[in-house]
XYZ file of C-alpha atoms in Angstrom:
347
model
C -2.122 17.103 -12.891
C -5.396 15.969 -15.051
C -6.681 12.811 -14.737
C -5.536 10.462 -17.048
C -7.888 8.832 -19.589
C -6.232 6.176 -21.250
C -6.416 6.239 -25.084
C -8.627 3.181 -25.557
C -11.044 4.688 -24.121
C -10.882 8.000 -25.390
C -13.395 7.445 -28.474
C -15.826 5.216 -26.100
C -18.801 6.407 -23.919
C -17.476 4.617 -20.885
C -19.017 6.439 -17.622
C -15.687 6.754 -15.923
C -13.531 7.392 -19.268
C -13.161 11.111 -18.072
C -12.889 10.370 -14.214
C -9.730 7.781 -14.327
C -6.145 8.204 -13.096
C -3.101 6.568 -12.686
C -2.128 5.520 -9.544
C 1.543 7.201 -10.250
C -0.442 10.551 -11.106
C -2.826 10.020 -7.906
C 0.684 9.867 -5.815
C 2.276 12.805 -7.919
C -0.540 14.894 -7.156
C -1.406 13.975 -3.439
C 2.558 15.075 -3.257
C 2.060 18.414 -5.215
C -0.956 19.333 -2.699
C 0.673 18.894 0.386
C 3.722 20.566 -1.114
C 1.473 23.538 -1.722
C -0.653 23.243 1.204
C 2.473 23.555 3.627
C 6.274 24.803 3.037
C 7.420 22.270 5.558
C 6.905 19.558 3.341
C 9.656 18.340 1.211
C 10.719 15.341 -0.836
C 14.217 13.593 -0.821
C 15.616 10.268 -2.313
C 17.422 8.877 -5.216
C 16.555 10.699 -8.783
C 13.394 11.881 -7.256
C 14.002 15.444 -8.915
C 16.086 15.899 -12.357
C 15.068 12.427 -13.871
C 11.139 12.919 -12.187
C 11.881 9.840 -9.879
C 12.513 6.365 -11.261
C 8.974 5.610 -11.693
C 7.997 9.284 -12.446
C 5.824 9.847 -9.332
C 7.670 13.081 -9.168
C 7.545 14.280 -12.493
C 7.223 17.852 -12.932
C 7.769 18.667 -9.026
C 11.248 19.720 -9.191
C 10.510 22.257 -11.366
C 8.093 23.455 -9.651
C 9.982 23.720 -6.303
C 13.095 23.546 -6.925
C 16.025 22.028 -5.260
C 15.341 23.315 -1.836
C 12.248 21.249 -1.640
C 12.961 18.336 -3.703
C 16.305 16.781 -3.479
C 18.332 14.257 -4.983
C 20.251 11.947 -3.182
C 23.806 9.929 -3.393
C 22.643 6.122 -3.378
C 22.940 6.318 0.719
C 19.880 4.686 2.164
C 21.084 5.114 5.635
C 22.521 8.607 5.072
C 19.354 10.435 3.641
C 16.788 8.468 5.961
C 18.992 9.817 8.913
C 18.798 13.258 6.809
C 15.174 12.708 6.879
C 14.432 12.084 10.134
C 16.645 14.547 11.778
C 14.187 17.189 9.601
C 11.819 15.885 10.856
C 12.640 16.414 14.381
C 13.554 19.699 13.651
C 10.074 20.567 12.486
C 9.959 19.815 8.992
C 7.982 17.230 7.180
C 9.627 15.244 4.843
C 8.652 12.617 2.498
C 11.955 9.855 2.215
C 11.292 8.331 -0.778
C 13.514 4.991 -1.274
C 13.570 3.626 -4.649
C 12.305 -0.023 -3.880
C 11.385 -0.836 -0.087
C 14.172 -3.431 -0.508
C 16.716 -0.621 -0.148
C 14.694 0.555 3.077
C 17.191 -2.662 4.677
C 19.798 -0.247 4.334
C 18.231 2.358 6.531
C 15.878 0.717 9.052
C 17.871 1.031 12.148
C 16.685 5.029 11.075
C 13.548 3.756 10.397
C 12.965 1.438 13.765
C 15.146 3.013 16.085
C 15.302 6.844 15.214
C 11.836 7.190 13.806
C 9.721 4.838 15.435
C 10.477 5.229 19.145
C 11.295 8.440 19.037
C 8.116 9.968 20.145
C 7.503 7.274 23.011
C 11.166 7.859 24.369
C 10.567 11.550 24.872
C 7.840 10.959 26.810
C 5.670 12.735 23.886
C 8.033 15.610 23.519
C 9.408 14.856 19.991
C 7.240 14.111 17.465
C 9.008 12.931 14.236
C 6.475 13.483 10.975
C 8.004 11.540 8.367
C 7.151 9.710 5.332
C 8.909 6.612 4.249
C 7.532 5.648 0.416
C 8.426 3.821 -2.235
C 7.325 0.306 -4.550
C 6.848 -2.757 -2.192
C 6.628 -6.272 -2.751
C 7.463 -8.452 -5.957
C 7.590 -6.689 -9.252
C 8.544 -8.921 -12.325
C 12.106 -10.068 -13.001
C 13.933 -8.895 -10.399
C 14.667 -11.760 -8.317
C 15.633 -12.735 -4.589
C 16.925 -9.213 -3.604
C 14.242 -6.939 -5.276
C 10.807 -8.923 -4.544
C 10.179 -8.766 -0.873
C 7.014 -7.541 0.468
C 7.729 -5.626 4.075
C 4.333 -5.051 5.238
C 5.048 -7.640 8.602
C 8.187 -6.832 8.620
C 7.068 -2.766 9.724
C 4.055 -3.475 10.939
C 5.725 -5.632 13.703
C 6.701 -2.172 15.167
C 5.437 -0.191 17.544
C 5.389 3.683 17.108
C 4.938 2.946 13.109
C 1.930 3.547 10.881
C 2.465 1.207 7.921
C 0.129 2.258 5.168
C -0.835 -0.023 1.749
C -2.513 1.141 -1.364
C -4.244 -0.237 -3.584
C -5.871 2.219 -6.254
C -5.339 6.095 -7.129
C -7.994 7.107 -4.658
C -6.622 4.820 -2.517
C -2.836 6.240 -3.225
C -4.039 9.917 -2.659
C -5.961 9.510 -0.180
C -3.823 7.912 1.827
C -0.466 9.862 1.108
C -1.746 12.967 1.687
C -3.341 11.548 5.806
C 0.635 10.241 6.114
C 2.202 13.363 5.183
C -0.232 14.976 7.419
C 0.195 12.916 10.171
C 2.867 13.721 13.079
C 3.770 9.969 13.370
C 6.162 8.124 11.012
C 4.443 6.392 8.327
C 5.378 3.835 6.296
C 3.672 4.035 2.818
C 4.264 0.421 0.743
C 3.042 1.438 -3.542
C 3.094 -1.659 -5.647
C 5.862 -0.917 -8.740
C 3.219 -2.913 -10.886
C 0.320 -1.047 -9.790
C 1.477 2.781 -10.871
C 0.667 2.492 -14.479
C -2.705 1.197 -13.982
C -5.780 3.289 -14.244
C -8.687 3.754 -11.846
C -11.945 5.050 -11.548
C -11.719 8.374 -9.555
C -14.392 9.713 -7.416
C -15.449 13.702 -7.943
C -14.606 14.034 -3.952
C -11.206 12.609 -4.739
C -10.506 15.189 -6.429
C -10.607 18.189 -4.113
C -7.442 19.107 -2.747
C -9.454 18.462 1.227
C -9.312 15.151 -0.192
C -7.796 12.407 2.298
C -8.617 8.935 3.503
C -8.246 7.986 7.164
C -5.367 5.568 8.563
C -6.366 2.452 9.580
C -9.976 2.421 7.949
C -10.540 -0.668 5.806
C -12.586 -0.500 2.859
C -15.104 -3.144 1.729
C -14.882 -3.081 -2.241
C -17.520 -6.107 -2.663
C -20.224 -7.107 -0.639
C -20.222 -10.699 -0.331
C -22.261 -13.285 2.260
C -20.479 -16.776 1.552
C -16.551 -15.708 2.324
C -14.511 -12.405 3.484
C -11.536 -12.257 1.120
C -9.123 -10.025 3.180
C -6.226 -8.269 1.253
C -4.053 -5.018 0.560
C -2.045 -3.808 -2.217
C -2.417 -5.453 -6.041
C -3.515 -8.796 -4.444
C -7.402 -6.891 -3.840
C -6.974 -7.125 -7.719
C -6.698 -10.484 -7.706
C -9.153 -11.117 -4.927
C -11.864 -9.001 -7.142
C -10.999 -10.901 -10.057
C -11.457 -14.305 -8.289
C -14.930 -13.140 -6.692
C -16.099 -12.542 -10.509
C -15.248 -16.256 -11.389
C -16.572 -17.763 -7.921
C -19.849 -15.758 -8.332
C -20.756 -17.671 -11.592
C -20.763 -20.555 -9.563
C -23.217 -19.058 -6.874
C -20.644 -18.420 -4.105
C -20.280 -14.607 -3.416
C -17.488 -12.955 -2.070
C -16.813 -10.401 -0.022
C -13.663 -8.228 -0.791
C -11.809 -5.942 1.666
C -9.182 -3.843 1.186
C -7.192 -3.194 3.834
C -5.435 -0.041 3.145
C -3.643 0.292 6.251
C -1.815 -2.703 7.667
C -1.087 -0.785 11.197
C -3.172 0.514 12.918
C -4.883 -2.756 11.177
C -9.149 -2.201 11.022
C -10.152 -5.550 12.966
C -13.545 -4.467 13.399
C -14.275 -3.881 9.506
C -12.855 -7.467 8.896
C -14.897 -8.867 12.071
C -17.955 -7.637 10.818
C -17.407 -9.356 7.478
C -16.555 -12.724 9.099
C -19.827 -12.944 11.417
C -22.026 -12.341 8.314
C -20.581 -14.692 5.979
C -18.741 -17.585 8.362
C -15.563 -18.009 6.045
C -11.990 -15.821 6.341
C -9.704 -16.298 3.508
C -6.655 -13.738 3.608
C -4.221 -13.180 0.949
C -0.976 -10.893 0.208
C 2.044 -11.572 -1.881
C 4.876 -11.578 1.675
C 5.999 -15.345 2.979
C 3.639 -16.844 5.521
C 5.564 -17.350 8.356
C 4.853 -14.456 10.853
C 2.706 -12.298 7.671
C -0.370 -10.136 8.022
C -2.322 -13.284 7.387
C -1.193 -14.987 10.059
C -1.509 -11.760 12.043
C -5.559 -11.597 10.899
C -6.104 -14.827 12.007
C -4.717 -14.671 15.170
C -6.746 -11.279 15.489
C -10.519 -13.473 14.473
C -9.052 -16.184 16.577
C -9.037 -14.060 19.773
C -12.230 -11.992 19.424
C -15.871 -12.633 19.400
C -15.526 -13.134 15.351
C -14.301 -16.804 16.368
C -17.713 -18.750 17.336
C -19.070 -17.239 13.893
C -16.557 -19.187 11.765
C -17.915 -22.524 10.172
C -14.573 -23.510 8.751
C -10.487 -22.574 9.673
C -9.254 -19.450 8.241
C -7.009 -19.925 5.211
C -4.193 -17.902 3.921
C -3.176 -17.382 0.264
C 0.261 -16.286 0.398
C 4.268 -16.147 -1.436
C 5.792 -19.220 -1.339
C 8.266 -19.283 1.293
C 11.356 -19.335 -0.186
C 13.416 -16.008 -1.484
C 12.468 -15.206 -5.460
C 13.358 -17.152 -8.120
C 14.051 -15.543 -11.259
C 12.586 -17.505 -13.678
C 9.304 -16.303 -14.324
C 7.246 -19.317 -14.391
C 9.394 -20.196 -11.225
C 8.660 -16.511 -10.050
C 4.737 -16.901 -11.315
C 4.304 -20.127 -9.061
C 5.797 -18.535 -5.821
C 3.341 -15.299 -5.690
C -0.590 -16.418 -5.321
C -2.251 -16.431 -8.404
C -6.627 -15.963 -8.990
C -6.448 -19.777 -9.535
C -4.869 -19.737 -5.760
C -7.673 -17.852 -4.314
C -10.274 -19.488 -6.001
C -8.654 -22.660 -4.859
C -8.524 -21.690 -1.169
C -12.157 -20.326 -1.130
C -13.992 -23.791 -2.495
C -11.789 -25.592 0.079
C -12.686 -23.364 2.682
C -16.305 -23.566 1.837
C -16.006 -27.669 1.399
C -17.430 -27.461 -2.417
């Protein structure tokens, strides 16, 4: 697939005009590689072939392979991850997509107890190479049911790799080390984040292209606070460093990428240069990957470098309204971060 160059800037001389993708089209074609690269690799789920997957991630791949190698699903969660997995212990490598990570509930006991532990019950003898994908965390309008973000909730398990996007190169990257990888990986997209363009490196797009799990990336040097994140919150956190740094304090932004194995050192080394940890995702507090960093500074040799507390920015902890200015008020908004990083600082 070409990369996409949105229309706007079509009759502009922007530098990246030419060199920007979706992150849908970044997932699409980290898909079609692999599928090319090996025949093992196939791709299951709900409407993921005829219709080109809810989302379209998958448009165009079905006729390309065909139904052998991407497959439509009854709406059976538990049935098709079971499908999966068994594939995968059979020596194939599929990629399970679910259609929101709040239908994963449906299927974790595959997930967890099939997929996971797997590997470490056979005493290394059965590896099980799976994918898990699909949009995580609060979209817009969806309410309780639909807006959970499950980052903790995976991560919290051993034998998992739980992997987090944020942009295309980020998306391709990323999804083709998973479906690479002989462990189970959990890969959490953003629903709002696939129709929004980024900048695309030329190494991004050769087909060697991949990013390595559990490597955090620092997307803004900064010396006055490490603003820790993953998904579309490193949007926000970027967007809050521009506003902060017109008031002299400079941020530094990380993107976390992978949430397990999670890249302590990377966010260490931030936190001893510039004395102040502020973390922020869109899941509830109690028990999230916040609380999870923190523990992690809290613990290590990071700790006597801190001249303040950690903070978190997080969802409000309580399930998803549906109102939106309800729904607005219980995800962290740049005003939030900002918020957190002056009191953090004391200014």
């Amino acid at each position: 697939m070409e990369p996409f160059t949105c229309m706007f800037c079509a009759g502009l001389s922007y530098r990246w005009s030419c060199q920007t993708m979706m992150v849908r089209d970044a997932l699409n074609q980290a898909m079609d590689e692999e599928l090319e690269r090996d025949e093992r690799v196939f791709l299951l789920g709900e409407e993921v072939a005829q219709y080109d997957g809810a989302y379209k991630v998958s448009r165009g791949l079905w006729k390309k392979y065909g139904d052998k190698r991407i497959i439509d699903t009854p709406i059976t969660e538990m049935g098709f991850a079971g499908i999966a997995v068994g594939a995968a212990m059979a020596g194939l490598r599929p990629i399970c997509e679910f259609m929101t990570f709040n239908f994963s509930m449906q299927a974790i006991d595959q997930i967890i107890n099939s997929a996971a532990k797997t590997y470490y019950m056979s005493a290394g003898f059965q590896a099980v190479p799976i994918v898990f994908r699909g949009p995580n965390g609060a979209s817009a309008g969806v309410a309780a049911q639909h807006s959970q973000c499950f980052a903790a909730w995976y991560a919290h398990c051993p034998g998992l790799k739980v992997v987090s996007p944020w942009n295309a190169e980020d998306a391709k990257g990323l999804l083709k080390s998973a479906i690479r990888d002989d462990n189970p990986v959990v890969f959490l997209e953003n629903e709002l984040m696939y129709g929004v363009p980024f900048e695309m490196s030329e190494e991004s797009q050769s087909k060697d292209f991949t990013i390595p799990i559990g490597k955090a990336k620092v997307e803004r040097q900064g010396t006055h606070v490490s603003l820790v994140s993953h998904s579309r919150y490193v949007s926000h956190c970027l967007d809050a460093a521009v506003v902060l740094a017109k008031e002299g304090i400079e941020c530094e932004v990380i993107n976390l990428r992978t949430i397990r194995p999670l890249d302590v050192e990377c966010i260490e080394t931030s936190v001893m240069k510039t004395n102040h940890l502020v973390t922020v995702e869109g899941g509830w507090p109690q028990f999230g990957v916040g609380a999870e960093i923190c523990a992690r500074i809290m613990e290590g040799p990071a700790f006597n470098y801190l001249d303040a507390p950690a903070t978190r920015v997080t969802g409000v902890d309580i399930p998803m309204p549906y109102a939106k200015i309800l729904e607005d008020n219980s995800l962290p908004q740049i005003k939030d971060i900002i918020f957190s990083v002056k009191k953090t600082l004391n200014v």
